[in-house]
Amino acid sequence: MVLVRPGSHLTLADLARGQEAEILAVEAADPAYARKLLVLGLVPGVTVRVLHRWPVHVVQAGRTTLALDGQLARRVSVRLLMR
Amino acid sequence: MSRIPFPLATHAVAQSRKSETSGGTGGEGTAGRLAPHPGDGPGKDTLRVAIVGCPNVGKSVLFGRLTGRYVSVSNYPGTTVEVARGLGRWGGRTFRVADTPGLYSLVCVTEEERVARRLLVRDRPDWLLHVVDAKNLDRMLPLTFQLREAGFRVALVVNMLDEATAAGLTVDVAGLGRALGLPAFGTVLTRGRGLREIREFLAAAPPIAEAPGSPGGPVEPVYDPETEAAVGALAGLLRTDWGLPVRAVALLLLQGDPEVVEEAERREGPRWPAIAAVLARAEAARPPVRHRVPLALHRTAREVGTASVRQVAPPRVTAGKVLGDLLLEPALGLPVLALVLYFGLYRFVGGFGAGTLVEVLDRVLFLSRVNPWLDRVVDGLFTSPVWRELLAHEYGLVTLGLRYAVAVVLPIVGTFFVAFAVLEDSGYLPRLALLADRLLRPLGLSGRALIPLALGLGCGTMATLVTRTLETRRERILATFVLALGVPCSAQLGVVMGVLASRSAALAVWAVTVTAALVVGGTLAARLLPGRPAPFFLEVPPLRWPSLGNIWHKTAARMAWYFREVLPVFLAASVAIWLGRLTGAFPLVLGLLGAAARWLGLPREAGRVFLYGFLRRDYGAAGLYDLAPGLEAPALVVAAVTLTLFVPCLAQTVLMFRERGPVVGLAVLGTVFPVAIAAGFLLSRALALVGAWSW
């Protein structure tokens, strides 16, 4: 399981409301924030569901609801899950 | 190695003891932060307990339940940067309990986390009570492993079992404890469930001197061989006493914790190049060791969590869940925000606190009973006007100092604290922050800054302190500036509302002018200050019924803090005015400010209000109260606007300099003063132009 996967294109910021995705990686350009997102439950392998896109991104990861702005959401690469 | 994008805060821990070594850049606290605190050994009949865990898991509730009262009252849960300490007594033992700020991981990102970690390392408590949310064990157990690796003795408090049940989960607390090899307690702390077991356990628990560290459990995080090799290499190089097991220090270093890296460079001296070489190798590994450690912790936590938590029923749809989701909808959240502001702030704080309560205490109690009575008593006792005026009459210690503190400020600030505690405890505040993120962006602030800004509506001094919880220095400076410029504190707000309430047009003009000054000033500051906007992220807790007991605890603690801080300043201000009048220094300053007031089209006495407004922002506001009956509506609005935007009170100024340093402090003051006078001047001219407008 890797944290950085430069090849993947889709990020949390690209998902529509209601879509589910699997977290692939949290970019580490900014280690402190990457770590924080990890601690808040955005761990590779976890499934997230997008609750809102505005005014900020709100996602459900496990039993945690997390709000993050576009800047951070773009750092989380995901794989879209079929619904 | 890439650095985190914000500098380490260098100010001292709020309630820290003296550090053992000196040096470094920020005075106390930079050096020797991680050194253990020597001495202070407890006896068998005293046990030192620290409550740890991430925010919103019920730490302060447990603290309140164990200690019964706040002894050291400086705790703002959710916005905590200081440490609350209290005493409890049961089972023939005394317990010294510390409530630490929210800690997500031993690898610290925020100032709050650093405060918590320093406290643990320095105090070496006999036991840590790690409070976790039963619904989110996967996320919370990594910290449990870290605390054990760091040599602490940990007992697990699995809280909010009621919410877990509502989510359709059963939690095998005993099994969890066995898997981890730790004492574990299932609790619903808000209702006191599970508390007896914790008390009984602590009454019999051995102090740390007899049994250091927690034994390993059957389930331990397993790191890959490359990581273990790096840990081993570092352990051989770390020779100084860190107050932590070398393995724990090595793991913190490998995860790139900036404070620990800096400390290692400083204290391991000649061995630092070798340490840096190990760290560089670990960083060059693919994936870097920095990422492997937290992932290993999470993997183990998930294993343990999955084994002890089972989904036995579908999640119950509770009213709180439905409402909590609905409030995230901007279409509903924004109107609700308006209602909350109207009822919580305008009606409850402005109407009930600043109106009804102030009326009763000030007019009925002080002005018509206490003051006339005291004037007579003092006149009977002293013949010299010098002593008469120190104690009583217009500017006396009691008739002005105590009266403003008790009768004008206390009811307003008190009602605000109640309203704020309800917002905090219900879980509404984070939802508010989320909605506010976009609104605050132009000011260079993230939604997170809403918490200090909202607190600024209560007390600017306290809010300036709480800007510490913001993550970048840039955001802290911008928030401090906005607070100093024009976020009116509850005392100002209450008085302005009280004075202008009967003239709604005047109130509207005040609100629009102050908001405009804030937006223009804040936007310009954000443009001028170099740097990037802070990223925003926030955990959204479920909506909960606030517990009355906890609201009472918090409000009482904050009121006590405020009163301890406010009363001496009020009394000192009375004495300063008395001295100023006695020596003739005041008339001079008053003459200058009076001239400025005339220039704004205000009576000379308004200058006095401005001066008092600096001595104490709310003091000046209270002075406006006395001035109001003699003023026309336009002049009153100009006075209110100027006073709101005028330099912050003495206490806030002092704190601003302490927190942000002299350069930022002077820059803020130097900006705020001309802006306030200019805004007042422009407004008075504008109002004169539309003078025909009937109020």
XYZ file of N, CA, C and O in Angstrom, chain B residues 367-454:
352
model
N -27.077 52.166 40.703
C -27.301 53.603 40.575
C -28.300 54.137 41.592
O -28.152 55.243 42.100
N -29.325 53.333 41.909
C -30.309 53.898 42.830
C -30.111 53.449 44.276
O -30.700 54.018 45.180
N -29.307 52.412 44.512
C -29.114 51.977 45.897
C -27.660 52.043 46.362
O -27.308 52.817 47.245
N -26.796 51.213 45.728
C -25.422 51.084 46.231
C -24.669 52.409 46.158
O -24.088 52.850 47.150
N -24.684 53.042 44.985
C -23.878 54.244 44.814
C -24.276 55.393 45.748
O -23.409 55.956 46.419
N -25.570 55.779 45.813
C -25.934 56.878 46.717
C -25.575 56.567 48.167
O -25.061 57.421 48.895
N -25.794 55.284 48.546
C -25.501 54.875 49.924
C -24.009 55.015 50.209
O -23.592 55.581 51.216
N -23.178 54.519 49.265
C -21.737 54.571 49.465
C -21.220 56.009 49.463
O -20.338 56.355 50.251
N -21.769 56.823 48.567
C -21.365 58.235 48.546
C -21.555 58.856 49.933
O -20.686 59.562 50.430
N -22.699 58.566 50.552
C -22.990 59.139 51.871
C -22.023 58.605 52.920
O -21.460 59.357 53.712
N -21.793 57.276 52.895
C -20.896 56.663 53.876
C -19.491 57.235 53.752
O -18.869 57.638 54.742
N -18.983 57.300 52.514
C -17.626 57.777 52.279
C -17.503 59.251 52.651
O -16.522 59.676 53.272
N -18.533 60.033 52.311
C -18.502 61.452 52.673
C -18.467 61.631 54.186
O -17.867 62.572 54.699
N -19.123 60.702 54.887
C -19.122 60.770 56.337
C -17.771 60.405 56.925
O -17.369 60.911 57.964
N -17.051 59.505 56.237
C -15.788 59.016 56.772
C -14.622 59.933 56.471
O -13.722 60.099 57.280
N -14.599 60.484 55.252
C -13.456 61.298 54.835
C -13.889 62.728 54.570
O -14.999 62.966 54.091
N -12.981 63.637 54.875
C -13.280 65.033 54.532
C -12.571 65.420 53.243
O -13.057 66.255 52.495
N -11.409 64.773 52.988
C -10.648 65.138 51.794
C -11.337 64.591 50.536
O -11.668 63.404 50.473
N -11.503 65.450 49.526
C -12.117 64.969 48.279
C -11.257 63.924 47.582
O -11.774 63.112 46.805
N -9.941 63.918 47.885
C -9.062 62.938 47.246
C -9.504 61.521 47.586
O -9.679 60.671 46.717
N -9.721 61.244 48.870
C -10.134 59.901 49.291
C -11.576 59.630 48.930
O -11.930 58.504 48.579
N -12.394 60.651 49.038
C -13.795 60.459 48.665
C -13.902 59.978 47.223
O -14.660 59.067 46.901
N -13.095 60.585 46.344
C -13.224 60.251 44.920
C -12.530 58.948 44.550
O -12.828 58.367 43.520
N -11.591 58.498 45.406
C -10.965 57.212 45.112
C -11.985 56.081 45.276
O -12.055 55.153 44.483
N -12.803 56.199 46.316
C -13.717 55.101 46.631
C -15.096 55.264 46.001
O -15.708 54.290 45.576
N -15.562 56.485 45.964
C -16.951 56.656 45.527
C -17.051 57.783 44.505
O -16.055 58.178 43.912
N -18.242 58.253 44.347
C -18.553 59.309 43.382
C -18.297 58.850 41.940
O -18.157 57.670 41.687
N -18.175 59.829 41.045
C -18.251 59.501 39.622
C -17.266 58.421 39.158
O -17.613 57.570 38.349
N -16.009 58.493 39.651
C -15.004 57.560 39.135
C -14.456 56.624 40.212
O -13.353 56.119 40.093
N -15.188 56.390 41.266
C -14.667 55.630 42.392
C -14.426 54.163 42.082
O -14.942 53.606 41.109
N -13.609 53.541 42.936
C -13.312 52.117 42.784
C -14.581 51.278 42.770
O -14.713 50.345 41.987
N -15.492 51.603 43.657
C -16.720 50.828 43.746
C -17.768 51.372 42.791
O -18.375 50.627 42.012
N -17.950 52.690 42.843
C -19.051 53.278 42.083
C -18.831 53.216 40.582
O -19.787 53.253 39.813
N -17.563 53.126 40.146
C -17.309 52.982 38.712
C -16.700 51.613 38.411
O -17.257 50.834 37.645
N -15.573 51.298 39.048
C -14.845 50.063 38.740
C -15.685 48.821 38.969
O -15.971 48.070 38.039
N -16.092 48.636 40.197
C -16.865 47.447 40.531
C -18.220 47.451 39.816
O -18.701 46.419 39.357
N -18.798 48.638 39.709
C -20.114 48.731 39.084
C -20.060 48.292 37.621
O -20.867 47.485 37.171
N -19.083 48.785 36.855
C -18.976 48.377 35.452
C -18.726 46.883 35.337
O -19.311 46.211 34.502
N -17.833 46.386 36.188
C -17.480 44.966 36.100
C -18.675 44.087 36.431
O -18.978 43.140 35.706
N -19.370 44.400 37.506
C -20.434 43.519 37.986
C -21.750 43.759 37.265
O -22.439 42.828 36.860
N -22.087 45.033 37.087
C -23.443 45.328 36.645
C -23.558 45.459 35.135
O -24.628 45.225 34.572
N -22.484 45.847 34.462
C -22.608 46.052 33.021
C -21.957 44.912 32.240
O -22.554 44.340 31.332
N -20.737 44.554 32.620
C -20.001 43.594 31.806
C -20.372 42.148 32.132
O -20.595 41.333 31.249
N -20.460 41.847 33.407
C -20.732 40.466 33.815
C -21.991 39.868 33.175
O -21.933 38.777 32.609
N -23.135 40.552 33.242
C -24.328 39.937 32.647
C -24.208 39.738 31.141
O -24.673 38.720 30.614
N -23.529 40.656 30.461
C -23.417 40.546 29.008
C -22.481 39.398 28.640
O -22.819 38.525 27.831
N -21.314 39.379 29.280
C -20.342 38.337 28.978
C -20.877 36.970 29.423
O -20.714 35.970 28.734
N -21.549 36.950 30.560
C -22.110 35.701 31.074
C -23.111 35.089 30.116
O -23.033 33.900 29.801
N -24.047 35.886 29.634
C -25.038 35.338 28.705
C -24.364 34.901 27.414
O -24.738 33.890 26.820
N -23.325 35.633 26.993
C -22.623 35.215 25.784
C -21.965 33.859 25.982
O -22.048 32.987 25.114
N -21.331 33.647 27.119
C -20.666 32.375 27.374
C -21.653 31.212 27.381
O -21.338 30.118 26.918
N -22.839 31.444 27.915
C -23.856 30.392 27.902
C -24.207 30.039 26.456
O -24.213 28.867 26.060
N -24.463 31.080 25.647
C -24.834 30.843 24.252
C -23.710 30.123 23.506
O -23.949 29.180 22.745
N -22.467 30.520 23.764
C -21.337 29.925 23.060
C -21.155 28.461 23.455
O -20.880 27.613 22.610
N -21.336 28.162 24.737
C -21.194 26.784 25.209
C -22.251 25.883 24.566
O -21.972 24.735 24.221
N -23.459 26.398 24.400
C -24.510 25.605 23.754
C -24.118 25.311 22.305
O -24.234 24.181 21.825
N -23.618 26.317 21.601
C -23.196 26.121 20.213
C -22.074 25.096 20.118
O -22.074 24.227 19.256
N -21.114 25.185 21.035
C -19.993 24.260 21.047
C -20.440 22.835 21.313
O -20.111 21.923 20.577
N -21.185 22.665 22.397
C -21.524 21.320 22.857
C -22.536 20.619 21.974
O -22.643 19.406 21.998
N -23.321 21.390 21.224
C -24.307 20.754 20.363
C -23.657 20.262 19.076
O -24.270 19.538 18.313
N -22.404 20.659 18.827
C -21.747 20.264 17.585
C -22.136 21.183 16.438
O -21.853 20.895 15.273
N -22.778 22.306 16.751
C -23.201 23.215 15.695
C -22.044 24.075 15.205
O -21.993 24.437 14.023
N -21.127 24.401 16.097
C -20.044 25.325 15.752
C -19.207 24.861 14.539
O -18.942 25.668 13.645
N -18.791 23.583 14.480
C -18.045 23.143 13.298
C -18.863 23.284 12.007
O -18.312 23.582 10.956
N -20.176 23.060 12.095
C -21.014 23.218 10.904
C -21.033 24.671 10.452
O -21.072 24.986 9.270
N -20.993 25.549 11.444
C -20.951 26.980 11.173
C -19.624 27.328 10.499
O -19.591 28.084 9.525
N -18.540 26.753 11.014
C -17.210 27.034 10.476
C -17.136 26.609 9.014
O -16.585 27.305 8.173
N -17.750 25.475 8.722
C -17.757 24.927 7.373
C -18.486 25.872 6.407
O -18.025 26.165 5.311
N -19.636 26.372 6.859
C -20.399 27.280 6.002
C -19.666 28.614 5.854
O -19.800 29.301 4.848
N -18.895 28.971 6.891
C -18.263 30.289 6.885
C -16.979 30.316 6.070
O -16.464 31.386 5.766
N -16.476 29.123 5.695
C -15.168 29.080 5.035
C -15.106 30.004 3.820
O -14.189 30.791 3.670
N -16.137 29.902 2.970
C -16.136 30.734 1.758
C -16.222 32.215 2.090
O -15.637 33.054 1.429
N -17.009 32.534 3.121
C -17.181 33.935 3.500
C -15.879 34.542 4.009
O -15.598 35.717 3.791
N -15.086 33.721 4.694
C -13.874 34.249 5.323
C -12.676 34.259 4.374
O -11.673 34.887 4.647
N -12.789 33.523 3.262
C -11.672 33.425 2.316
C -11.122 34.778 1.878
O -9.904 34.971 1.850
N -12.005 35.734 1.510
C -11.468 37.033 1.073
C -10.618 37.711 2.139
O -9.746 38.521 1.820
N -10.865 37.404 3.392
C -10.081 38.009 4.463
C -8.799 37.220 4.724
O -8.080 37.484 5.678
N -8.538 36.219 3.863
C -7.343 35.412 4.027
C -7.483 34.407 5.155
O -6.505 33.833 5.616
N -8.715 34.195 5.609
C -8.932 33.285 6.736
C -9.686 32.052 6.265
O -10.400 32.096 5.268
N -9.522 30.940 6.999
C -10.291 29.745 6.682
C -11.471 29.657 7.638
O -11.574 30.431 8.586
N -12.351 28.713 7.385
C -13.528 28.551 8.222
C -13.189 28.321 9.681
O -13.938 28.679 10.590
N -12.023 27.720 9.892
C -11.569 27.450 11.243
C -11.459 28.729 12.083
O -11.652 28.715 13.287
N -11.140 29.849 11.397
C -10.972 31.125 12.101
C -12.300 31.635 12.651
O -12.318 32.563 13.454
N -13.397 31.012 12.222
C -14.691 31.461 12.738
C -14.759 31.311 14.250
O -15.392 32.124 14.933
N -14.093 30.281 14.780
C -14.191 30.042 16.225
C -13.591 31.194 17.026
O -14.276 31.778 17.849
N -12.328 31.596 16.764
C -11.859 32.801 17.471
C -12.659 34.061 17.142
O -12.887 34.874 18.039
N -13.083 34.209 15.897
C -13.834 35.418 15.556
C -15.159 35.457 16.314
O -15.563 36.497 16.836
N -15.840 34.311 16.381
C -17.104 34.270 17.115
C -16.857 34.508 18.597
O -17.612 35.208 19.269
